[in-house]
Amino acid sequence: MKLRIRDLREDRDLKQKALADYLLCDQSLYSKYERGERPLPLELADRLADYFGTSVDYLLGRTDEKAPYPPSKRK
């Protein structure tokens, strides 16, 4: 599965190191996430979706809609 995180990162002119620091991992591990050599943990996908202002489904290629879902109204 090809994640869209590389395209989103490059669109913002960010280095892998910057996102690795944000996710509290090293650059080589982040690089493996981008290349699909390691599965991206759900909690990190959630953080990246928040960072890029999109949904996890968009990151995973399950939708082409970039806009995030509206917040849930849980009580």
PDB file of N, CA, C and O in Angstrom:
ATOM      1  N   MET A   1       0.844  -1.170   0.000  1.00  0.00           N
ATOM      2  CA  MET A   1       0.000   0.000   0.000  1.00  0.00           C
ATOM      3  C   MET A   1       0.893   1.238   0.000  1.00  0.00           C
ATOM      4  O   MET A   1       1.790   1.359   0.822  1.00  0.00           O
ATOM      5  N   LYS A   2       0.663   2.111  -0.929  1.00  0.00           N
ATOM      6  CA  LYS A   2       1.432   3.354  -0.992  1.00  0.00           C
ATOM      7  C   LYS A   2       0.685   4.429  -0.220  1.00  0.00           C
ATOM      8  O   LYS A   2      -0.449   4.761  -0.539  1.00  0.00           O
ATOM      9  N   LEU A   3       1.325   4.935   0.805  1.00  0.00           N
ATOM     10  CA  LEU A   3       0.726   6.009   1.583  1.00  0.00           C
ATOM     11  C   LEU A   3       0.920   7.341   0.863  1.00  0.00           C
ATOM     12  O   LEU A   3       1.844   7.500   0.069  1.00  0.00           O
ATOM     13  N   ARG A   4       0.088   8.281   1.166  1.00  0.00           N
ATOM     14  CA  ARG A   4       0.180   9.602   0.554  1.00  0.00           C
ATOM     15  C   ARG A   4       1.030  10.561   1.375  1.00  0.00           C
ATOM     16  O   ARG A   4       1.118  11.734   1.048  1.00  0.00           O
ATOM     17  N   ILE A   5       1.680  10.064   2.404  1.00  0.00           N
ATOM     18  CA  ILE A   5       2.407  10.973   3.283  1.00  0.00           C
ATOM     19  C   ILE A   5       3.597  11.620   2.583  1.00  0.00           C
ATOM     20  O   ILE A   5       3.942  12.756   2.898  1.00  0.00           O
ATOM     21  N   ARG A   6       4.203  10.939   1.636  1.00  0.00           N
ATOM     22  CA  ARG A   6       5.327  11.542   0.924  1.00  0.00           C
ATOM     23  C   ARG A   6       4.868  12.752   0.107  1.00  0.00           C
ATOM     24  O   ARG A   6       5.490  13.819   0.149  1.00  0.00           O
ATOM     25  N   ASP A   7       3.776  12.588  -0.628  1.00  0.00           N
ATOM     26  CA  ASP A   7       3.261  13.689  -1.439  1.00  0.00           C
ATOM     27  C   ASP A   7       2.880  14.886  -0.571  1.00  0.00           C
ATOM     28  O   ASP A   7       3.190  16.029  -0.907  1.00  0.00           O
ATOM     29  N   LEU A   8       2.211  14.614   0.554  1.00  0.00           N
ATOM     30  CA  LEU A   8       1.823  15.697   1.449  1.00  0.00           C
ATOM     31  C   LEU A   8       3.050  16.390   2.033  1.00  0.00           C
ATOM     32  O   LEU A   8       3.086  17.619   2.138  1.00  0.00           O
ATOM     33  N   ARG A   9       4.055  15.616   2.402  1.00  0.00           N
ATOM     34  CA  ARG A   9       5.290  16.186   2.949  1.00  0.00           C
ATOM     35  C   ARG A   9       5.983  17.063   1.915  1.00  0.00           C
ATOM     36  O   ARG A   9       6.380  18.199   2.202  1.00  0.00           O
ATOM     37  N   GLU A  10       6.121  16.544   0.698  1.00  0.00           N
ATOM     38  CA  GLU A  10       6.806  17.291  -0.352  1.00  0.00           C
ATOM     39  C   GLU A  10       6.030  18.542  -0.766  1.00  0.00           C
ATOM     40  O   GLU A  10       6.643  19.566  -1.089  1.00  0.00           O
ATOM     41  N   ASP A  11       4.695  18.470  -0.730  1.00  0.00           N
ATOM     42  CA  ASP A  11       3.881  19.650  -1.055  1.00  0.00           C
ATOM     43  C   ASP A  11       4.159  20.806  -0.093  1.00  0.00           C
ATOM     44  O   ASP A  11       4.014  21.965  -0.456  1.00  0.00           O
ATOM     45  N   ARG A  12       4.554  20.476   1.122  1.00  0.00           N
ATOM     46  CA  ARG A  12       4.856  21.505   2.131  1.00  0.00           C
ATOM     47  C   ARG A  12       6.351  21.772   2.259  1.00  0.00           C
ATOM     48  O   ARG A  12       6.778  22.459   3.179  1.00  0.00           O
ATOM     49  N   ASP A  13       7.132  21.205   1.350  1.00  0.00           N
ATOM     50  CA  ASP A  13       8.589  21.385   1.356  1.00  0.00           C
ATOM     51  C   ASP A  13       9.219  21.008   2.694  1.00  0.00           C
ATOM     52  O   ASP A  13      10.114  21.701   3.195  1.00  0.00           O
ATOM     53  N   LEU A  14       8.745  19.913   3.262  1.00  0.00           N
ATOM     54  CA  LEU A  14       9.280  19.420   4.528  1.00  0.00           C
ATOM     55  C   LEU A  14      10.277  18.305   4.281  1.00  0.00           C
ATOM     56  O   LEU A  14      10.141  17.542   3.325  1.00  0.00           O
ATOM     57  N   LYS A  15      11.237  18.195   5.150  1.00  0.00           N
ATOM     58  CA  LYS A  15      12.190  17.087   5.124  1.00  0.00           C
ATOM     59  C   LYS A  15      11.625  15.941   5.953  1.00  0.00           C
ATOM     60  O   LYS A  15      10.827  16.146   6.888  1.00  0.00           O
ATOM     61  N   GLN A  16      12.057  14.730   5.639  1.00  0.00           N
ATOM     62  CA  GLN A  16      11.642  13.570   6.426  1.00  0.00           C
ATOM     63  C   GLN A  16      12.003  13.757   7.896  1.00  0.00           C
ATOM     64  O   GLN A  16      11.243  13.369   8.782  1.00  0.00           O
ATOM     65  N   LYS A  17      13.134  14.355   8.164  1.00  0.00           N
ATOM     66  CA  LYS A  17      13.595  14.556   9.536  1.00  0.00           C
ATOM     67  C   LYS A  17      12.603  15.380  10.338  1.00  0.00           C
ATOM     68  O   LYS A  17      12.356  15.099  11.519  1.00  0.00           O
ATOM     69  N   ALA A  18      12.009  16.387   9.714  1.00  0.00           N
ATOM     70  CA  ALA A  18      11.045  17.233  10.421  1.00  0.00           C
ATOM     71  C   ALA A  18       9.830  16.420  10.875  1.00  0.00           C
ATOM     72  O   ALA A  18       9.369  16.558  12.019  1.00  0.00           O
ATOM     73  N   LEU A  19       9.315  15.575  10.002  1.00  0.00           N
ATOM     74  CA  LEU A  19       8.158  14.755  10.387  1.00  0.00           C
ATOM     75  C   LEU A  19       8.560  13.650  11.349  1.00  0.00           C
ATOM     76  O   LEU A  19       7.794  13.298  12.244  1.00  0.00           O
ATOM     77  N   ALA A  20       9.742  13.110  11.180  1.00  0.00           N
ATOM     78  CA  ALA A  20      10.226  12.097  12.126  1.00  0.00           C
ATOM     79  C   ALA A  20      10.310  12.699  13.527  1.00  0.00           C
ATOM     80  O   ALA A  20       9.902  12.064  14.508  1.00  0.00           O
ATOM     81  N   ASP A  21      10.820  13.916  13.630  1.00  0.00           N
ATOM     82  CA  ASP A  21      10.880  14.590  14.931  1.00  0.00           C
ATOM     83  C   ASP A  21       9.483  14.802  15.499  1.00  0.00           C
ATOM     84  O   ASP A  21       9.254  14.597  16.695  1.00  0.00           O
ATOM     85  N   TYR A  22       8.536  15.194  14.654  1.00  0.00           N
ATOM     86  CA  TYR A  22       7.154  15.399  15.089  1.00  0.00           C
ATOM     87  C   TYR A  22       6.553  14.093  15.630  1.00  0.00           C
ATOM     88  O   TYR A  22       5.809  14.101  16.610  1.00  0.00           O
ATOM     89  N   LEU A  23       6.891  12.985  14.985  1.00  0.00           N
ATOM     90  CA  LEU A  23       6.351  11.681  15.388  1.00  0.00           C
ATOM     91  C   LEU A  23       7.193  10.993  16.456  1.00  0.00           C
ATOM     92  O   LEU A  23       6.858   9.894  16.897  1.00  0.00           O
ATOM     93  N   LEU A  24       8.298  11.632  16.856  1.00  0.00           N
ATOM     94  CA  LEU A  24       9.197  11.089  17.867  1.00  0.00           C
ATOM     95  C   LEU A  24       9.808   9.752  17.438  1.00  0.00           C
ATOM     96  O   LEU A  24       9.852   8.785  18.202  1.00  0.00           O
ATOM     97  N   CYS A  25      10.242   9.693  16.187  1.00  0.00           N
ATOM     98  CA  CYS A  25      10.946   8.518  15.675  1.00  0.00           C
ATOM     99  C   CYS A  25      12.154   9.009  14.892  1.00  0.00           C
ATOM    100  O   CYS A  25      12.317  10.204  14.688  1.00  0.00           O
ATOM    101  N   ASP A  26      13.018   8.102  14.473  1.00  0.00           N
ATOM    102  CA  ASP A  26      14.171   8.573  13.702  1.00  0.00           C
ATOM    103  C   ASP A  26      13.826   8.618  12.209  1.00  0.00           C
ATOM    104  O   ASP A  26      12.857   8.017  11.751  1.00  0.00           O
ATOM    105  N   GLN A  27      14.643   9.340  11.470  1.00  0.00           N
ATOM    106  CA  GLN A  27      14.379   9.593  10.052  1.00  0.00           C
ATOM    107  C   GLN A  27      14.362   8.309   9.245  1.00  0.00           C
ATOM    108  O   GLN A  27      13.555   8.148   8.327  1.00  0.00           O
ATOM    109  N   SER A  28      15.216   7.351   9.578  1.00  0.00           N
ATOM    110  CA  SER A  28      15.256   6.107   8.800  1.00  0.00           C
ATOM    111  C   SER A  28      13.956   5.304   8.953  1.00  0.00           C
ATOM    112  O   SER A  28      13.476   4.711   7.988  1.00  0.00           O
ATOM    113  N   LEU A  29      13.372   5.326  10.140  1.00  0.00           N
ATOM    114  CA  LEU A  29      12.097   4.636  10.345  1.00  0.00           C
ATOM    115  C   LEU A  29      10.985   5.354   9.578  1.00  0.00           C
ATOM    116  O   LEU A  29      10.174   4.716   8.901  1.00  0.00           O
ATOM    117  N   TYR A  30      10.980   6.673   9.649  1.00  0.00           N
ATOM    118  CA  TYR A  30       9.971   7.431   8.911  1.00  0.00           C
ATOM    119  C   TYR A  30      10.079   7.154   7.409  1.00  0.00           C
ATOM    120  O   TYR A  30       9.073   6.987   6.723  1.00  0.00           O
ATOM    121  N   SER A  31      11.300   7.072   6.911  1.00  0.00           N
ATOM    122  CA  SER A  31      11.529   6.784   5.503  1.00  0.00           C
ATOM    123  C   SER A  31      10.918   5.436   5.119  1.00  0.00           C
ATOM    124  O   SER A  31      10.336   5.284   4.040  1.00  0.00           O
ATOM    125  N   LYS A  32      11.014   4.465   6.004  1.00  0.00           N
ATOM    126  CA  LYS A  32      10.432   3.144   5.742  1.00  0.00           C
ATOM    127  C   LYS A  32       8.901   3.215   5.698  1.00  0.00           C
ATOM    128  O   LYS A  32       8.268   2.495   4.927  1.00  0.00           O
ATOM    129  N   TYR A  33       8.315   4.074   6.510  1.00  0.00           N
ATOM    130  CA  TYR A  33       6.859   4.275   6.436  1.00  0.00           C
ATOM    131  C   TYR A  33       6.486   4.817   5.056  1.00  0.00           C
ATOM    132  O   TYR A  33       5.544   4.336   4.429  1.00  0.00           O
ATOM    133  N   GLU A  34       7.224   5.823   4.593  1.00  0.00           N
ATOM    134  CA  GLU A  34       6.917   6.414   3.286  1.00  0.00           C
ATOM    135  C   GLU A  34       7.070   5.411   2.153  1.00  0.00           C
ATOM    136  O   GLU A  34       6.293   5.433   1.205  1.00  0.00           O
ATOM    137  N   ARG A  35       8.061   4.563   2.217  1.00  0.00           N
ATOM    138  CA  ARG A  35       8.302   3.586   1.149  1.00  0.00           C
ATOM    139  C   ARG A  35       7.437   2.335   1.291  1.00  0.00           C
ATOM    140  O   ARG A  35       7.475   1.458   0.431  1.00  0.00           O
ATOM    141  N   GLY A  36       6.687   2.229   2.359  1.00  0.00           N
ATOM    142  CA  GLY A  36       5.836   1.071   2.574  1.00  0.00           C
ATOM    143  C   GLY A  36       6.584  -0.156   3.049  1.00  0.00           C
ATOM    144  O   GLY A  36       6.061  -1.269   2.977  1.00  0.00           O
ATOM    145  N   GLU A  37       7.795   0.046   3.553  1.00  0.00           N
ATOM    146  CA  GLU A  37       8.588  -1.079   4.056  1.00  0.00           C
ATOM    147  C   GLU A  37       8.218  -1.460   5.485  1.00  0.00           C
ATOM    148  O   GLU A  37       8.533  -2.558   5.926  1.00  0.00           O
ATOM    149  N   ARG A  38       7.579  -0.543   6.185  1.00  0.00           N
ATOM    150  CA  ARG A  38       7.084  -0.798   7.542  1.00  0.00           C
ATOM    151  C   ARG A  38       5.659  -0.283   7.609  1.00  0.00           C
ATOM    152  O   ARG A  38       5.341   0.769   7.041  1.00  0.00           O
ATOM    153  N   PRO A  39       4.775  -0.994   8.304  1.00  0.00           N
ATOM    154  CA  PRO A  39       3.409  -0.482   8.443  1.00  0.00           C
ATOM    155  C   PRO A  39       3.389   0.740   9.356  1.00  0.00           C
ATOM    156  O   PRO A  39       4.102   0.788  10.360  1.00  0.00           O
ATOM    157  N   LEU A  40       2.603   1.714   8.981  1.00  0.00           N
ATOM    158  CA  LEU A  40       2.458   2.921   9.777  1.00  0.00           C
ATOM    159  C   LEU A  40       1.463   2.642  10.897  1.00  0.00           C
ATOM    160  O   LEU A  40       0.298   2.333  10.627  1.00  0.00           O
ATOM    161  N   PRO A  41       1.901   2.720  12.160  1.00  0.00           N
ATOM    162  CA  PRO A  41       0.965   2.480  13.262  1.00  0.00           C
ATOM    163  C   PRO A  41      -0.210   3.460  13.229  1.00  0.00           C
ATOM    164  O   PRO A  41      -0.057   4.617  12.835  1.00  0.00           O
ATOM    165  N   LEU A  42      -1.364   2.986  13.637  1.00  0.00           N
ATOM    166  CA  LEU A  42      -2.583   3.786  13.594  1.00  0.00           C
ATOM    167  C   LEU A  42      -2.430   5.095  14.360  1.00  0.00           C
ATOM    168  O   LEU A  42      -2.862   6.147  13.887  1.00  0.00           O
ATOM    169  N   GLU A  43      -1.797   5.060  15.513  1.00  0.00           N
ATOM    170  CA  GLU A  43      -1.665   6.299  16.296  1.00  0.00           C
ATOM    171  C   GLU A  43      -0.804   7.334  15.565  1.00  0.00           C
ATOM    172  O   GLU A  43      -1.048   8.532  15.663  1.00  0.00           O
ATOM    173  N   LEU A  44       0.190   6.877  14.796  1.00  0.00           N
ATOM    174  CA  LEU A  44       1.008   7.808  14.021  1.00  0.00           C
ATOM    175  C   LEU A  44       0.249   8.308  12.797  1.00  0.00           C
ATOM    176  O   LEU A  44       0.375   9.468  12.421  1.00  0.00           O
ATOM    177  N   ALA A  45      -0.537   7.442  12.186  1.00  0.00           N
ATOM    178  CA  ALA A  45      -1.378   7.866  11.060  1.00  0.00           C
ATOM    179  C   ALA A  45      -2.354   8.939  11.523  1.00  0.00           C
ATOM    180  O   ALA A  45      -2.580   9.932  10.817  1.00  0.00           O
ATOM    181  N   ASP A  46      -2.913   8.769  12.700  1.00  0.00           N
ATOM    182  CA  ASP A  46      -3.834   9.745  13.256  1.00  0.00           C
ATOM    183  C   ASP A  46      -3.136  11.085  13.486  1.00  0.00           C
ATOM    184  O   ASP A  46      -3.675  12.143  13.153  1.00  0.00           O
ATOM    185  N   ARG A  47      -1.928  11.057  14.018  1.00  0.00           N
ATOM    186  CA  ARG A  47      -1.166  12.297  14.249  1.00  0.00           C
ATOM    187  C   ARG A  47      -0.838  12.984  12.926  1.00  0.00           C
ATOM    188  O   ARG A  47      -0.923  14.208  12.816  1.00  0.00           O
ATOM    189  N   LEU A  48      -0.450  12.198  11.915  1.00  0.00           N
ATOM    190  CA  LEU A  48      -0.134  12.780  10.612  1.00  0.00           C
ATOM    191  C   LEU A  48      -1.379  13.374   9.948  1.00  0.00           C
ATOM    192  O   LEU A  48      -1.305  14.427   9.319  1.00  0.00           O
ATOM    193  N   ALA A  49      -2.502  12.707  10.085  1.00  0.00           N
ATOM    194  CA  ALA A  49      -3.746  13.236   9.520  1.00  0.00           C
ATOM    195  C   ALA A  49      -4.078  14.584  10.156  1.00  0.00           C
ATOM    196  O   ALA A  49      -4.449  15.528   9.457  1.00  0.00           O
ATOM    197  N   ASP A  50      -3.916  14.685  11.468  1.00  0.00           N
ATOM    198  CA  ASP A  50      -4.140  15.963  12.144  1.00  0.00           C
ATOM    199  C   ASP A  50      -3.148  17.010  11.662  1.00  0.00           C
ATOM    200  O   ASP A  50      -3.514  18.154  11.403  1.00  0.00           O
ATOM    201  N   TYR A  51      -1.898  16.630  11.539  1.00  0.00           N
ATOM    202  CA  TYR A  51      -0.845  17.555  11.109  1.00  0.00           C
ATOM    203  C   TYR A  51      -1.135  18.127   9.719  1.00  0.00           C
ATOM    204  O   TYR A  51      -0.999  19.324   9.488  1.00  0.00           O
ATOM    205  N   PHE A  52      -1.543  17.247   8.803  1.00  0.00           N
ATOM    206  CA  PHE A  52      -1.796  17.673   7.430  1.00  0.00           C
ATOM    207  C   PHE A  52      -3.231  18.160   7.201  1.00  0.00           C
ATOM    208  O   PHE A  52      -3.570  18.585   6.099  1.00  0.00           O
ATOM    209  N   GLY A  53      -4.078  18.077   8.230  1.00  0.00           N
ATOM    210  CA  GLY A  53      -5.453  18.544   8.080  1.00  0.00           C
ATOM    211  C   GLY A  53      -6.268  17.698   7.132  1.00  0.00           C
ATOM    212  O   GLY A  53      -7.030  18.221   6.320  1.00  0.00           O
ATOM    213  N   THR A  54      -6.112  16.395   7.238  1.00  0.00           N
ATOM    214  CA  THR A  54      -6.834  15.472   6.377  1.00  0.00           C
ATOM    215  C   THR A  54      -7.322  14.298   7.217  1.00  0.00           C
ATOM    216  O   THR A  54      -7.260  14.339   8.438  1.00  0.00           O
ATOM    217  N   SER A  55      -7.816  13.261   6.572  1.00  0.00           N
ATOM    218  CA  SER A  55      -8.292  12.080   7.304  1.00  0.00           C
ATOM    219  C   SER A  55      -7.296  10.935   7.142  1.00  0.00           C
ATOM    220  O   SER A  55      -6.500  10.907   6.205  1.00  0.00           O
ATOM    221  N   VAL A  56      -7.364   9.999   8.054  1.00  0.00           N
ATOM    222  CA  VAL A  56      -6.548   8.789   7.949  1.00  0.00           C
ATOM    223  C   VAL A  56      -6.923   8.035   6.677  1.00  0.00           C
ATOM    224  O   VAL A  56      -6.050   7.493   5.994  1.00  0.00           O
ATOM    225  N   ASP A  57      -8.202   8.037   6.334  1.00  0.00           N
ATOM    226  CA  ASP A  57      -8.632   7.365   5.102  1.00  0.00           C
ATOM    227  C   ASP A  57      -7.938   7.956   3.881  1.00  0.00           C
ATOM    228  O   ASP A  57      -7.561   7.235   2.962  1.00  0.00           O
ATOM    229  N   TYR A  58      -7.743   9.277   3.858  1.00  0.00           N
ATOM    230  CA  TYR A  58      -7.038   9.897   2.740  1.00  0.00           C
ATOM    231  C   TYR A  58      -5.573   9.441   2.727  1.00  0.00           C
ATOM    232  O   TYR A  58      -5.033   9.110   1.673  1.00  0.00           O
ATOM    233  N   LEU A  59      -4.933   9.421   3.894  1.00  0.00           N
ATOM    234  CA  LEU A  59      -3.542   8.973   3.965  1.00  0.00           C
ATOM    235  C   LEU A  59      -3.382   7.550   3.440  1.00  0.00           C
ATOM    236  O   LEU A  59      -2.393   7.225   2.799  1.00  0.00           O
ATOM    237  N   LEU A  60      -4.369   6.713   3.726  1.00  0.00           N
ATOM    238  CA  LEU A  60      -4.310   5.303   3.334  1.00  0.00           C
ATOM    239  C   LEU A  60      -4.785   5.055   1.909  1.00  0.00           C
ATOM    240  O   LEU A  60      -4.719   3.937   1.418  1.00  0.00           O
ATOM    241  N   GLY A  61      -5.288   6.094   1.243  1.00  0.00           N
ATOM    242  CA  GLY A  61      -5.762   5.925  -0.126  1.00  0.00           C
ATOM    243  C   GLY A  61      -7.156   5.344  -0.225  1.00  0.00           C
ATOM    244  O   GLY A  61      -7.567   4.896  -1.291  1.00  0.00           O
ATOM    245  N   ARG A  62      -7.900   5.381   0.879  1.00  0.00           N
ATOM    246  CA  ARG A  62      -9.263   4.844   0.877  1.00  0.00           C
ATOM    247  C   ARG A  62     -10.273   5.841   0.330  1.00  0.00           C
ATOM    248  O   ARG A  62     -11.403   5.475   0.020  1.00  0.00           O
ATOM    249  N   THR A  63      -9.882   7.104   0.250  1.00  0.00           N
ATOM    250  CA  THR A  63     -10.716   8.155  -0.330  1.00  0.00           C
ATOM    251  C   THR A  63      -9.810   9.161  -1.017  1.00  0.00           C
ATOM    252  O   THR A  63      -8.626   9.264  -0.673  1.00  0.00           O
ATOM    253  N   ASP A  64     -10.368   9.870  -1.975  1.00  0.00           N
ATOM    254  CA  ASP A  64      -9.620  10.935  -2.643  1.00  0.00           C
ATOM    255  C   ASP A  64      -9.997  12.304  -2.085  1.00  0.00           C
ATOM    256  O   ASP A  64      -9.487  13.321  -2.541  1.00  0.00           O
ATOM    257  N   GLU A  65     -10.885  12.323  -1.106  1.00  0.00           N
ATOM    258  CA  GLU A  65     -11.320  13.564  -0.462  1.00  0.00           C
ATOM    259  C   GLU A  65     -10.294  13.971   0.589  1.00  0.00           C
ATOM    260  O   GLU A  65     -10.117  13.282   1.585  1.00  0.00           O
ATOM    261  N   LYS A  66      -9.617  15.094   0.345  1.00  0.00           N
ATOM    262  CA  LYS A  66      -8.576  15.557   1.272  1.00  0.00           C
ATOM    263  C   LYS A  66      -9.119  16.131   2.569  1.00  0.00           C
ATOM    264  O   LYS A  66      -8.475  16.045   3.606  1.00  0.00           O
ATOM    265  N   ALA A  67     -10.303  16.725   2.505  1.00  0.00           N
ATOM    266  CA  ALA A  67     -10.853  17.392   3.681  1.00  0.00           C
ATOM    267  C   ALA A  67     -11.075  16.389   4.811  1.00  0.00           C
ATOM    268  O   ALA A  67     -11.518  15.259   4.565  1.00  0.00           O
ATOM    269  N   PRO A  68     -10.745  16.781   6.035  1.00  0.00           N
ATOM    270  CA  PRO A  68     -10.990  15.877   7.163  1.00  0.00           C
ATOM    271  C   PRO A  68     -12.481  15.712   7.428  1.00  0.00           C
ATOM    272  O   PRO A  68     -13.298  16.533   6.986  1.00  0.00           O
ATOM    273  N   TYR A  69     -12.816  14.658   8.127  1.00  0.00           N
ATOM    274  CA  TYR A  69     -14.193  14.441   8.516  1.00  0.00           C
ATOM    275  C   TYR A  69     -14.581  15.488   9.562  1.00  0.00           C
ATOM    276  O   TYR A  69     -13.745  15.943  10.335  1.00  0.00           O
ATOM    277  N   PRO A  70     -15.862  15.842   9.616  1.00  0.00           N
ATOM    278  CA  PRO A  70     -16.284  16.768  10.673  1.00  0.00           C
ATOM    279  C   PRO A  70     -16.131  16.103  12.034  1.00  0.00           C
ATOM    280  O   PRO A  70     -16.209  14.878  12.141  1.00  0.00           O
ATOM    281  N   PRO A  71     -15.864  16.897  13.064  1.00  0.00           N
ATOM    282  CA  PRO A  71     -15.715  16.310  14.401  1.00  0.00           C
ATOM    283  C   PRO A  71     -16.987  15.589  14.823  1.00  0.00           C
ATOM    284  O   PRO A  71     -18.095  16.024  14.501  1.00  0.00           O
ATOM    285  N   SER A  72     -16.814  14.504  15.561  1.00  0.00           N
ATOM    286  CA  SER A  72     -17.980  13.764  16.030  1.00  0.00           C
ATOM    287  C   SER A  72     -18.605  14.510  17.202  1.00  0.00           C
ATOM    288  O   SER A  72     -17.954  15.290  17.889  1.00  0.00           O
ATOM    289  N   LYS A  73     -19.864  14.251  17.410  1.00  0.00           N
ATOM    290  CA  LYS A  73     -20.601  14.922  18.494  1.00  0.00           C
ATOM    291  C   LYS A  73     -20.902  13.921  19.596  1.00  0.00           C
ATOM    292  O   LYS A  73     -22.038  13.780  20.034  1.00  0.00           O
ATOM    293  N   ARG A  74     -19.876  13.216  20.013  1.00  0.00           N
ATOM    294  CA  ARG A  74     -20.043  12.233  21.090  1.00  0.00           C
ATOM    295  C   ARG A  74     -20.263  12.936  22.419  1.00  0.00           C
ATOM    296  O   ARG A  74     -19.744  13.995  22.668  1.00  0.00           O
ATOM    297  N   LYS A  75     -21.018  12.281  23.265  1.00  0.00           N
ATOM    298  CA  LYS A  75     -21.254  12.826  24.599  1.00  0.00           C
ATOM    299  C   LYS A  75     -20.704  11.907  25.635  1.00  0.00           C
ATOM    300  O   LYS A  75     -20.564  10.775  25.530  1.00  0.00           O
TER     301      LYS A  75
END
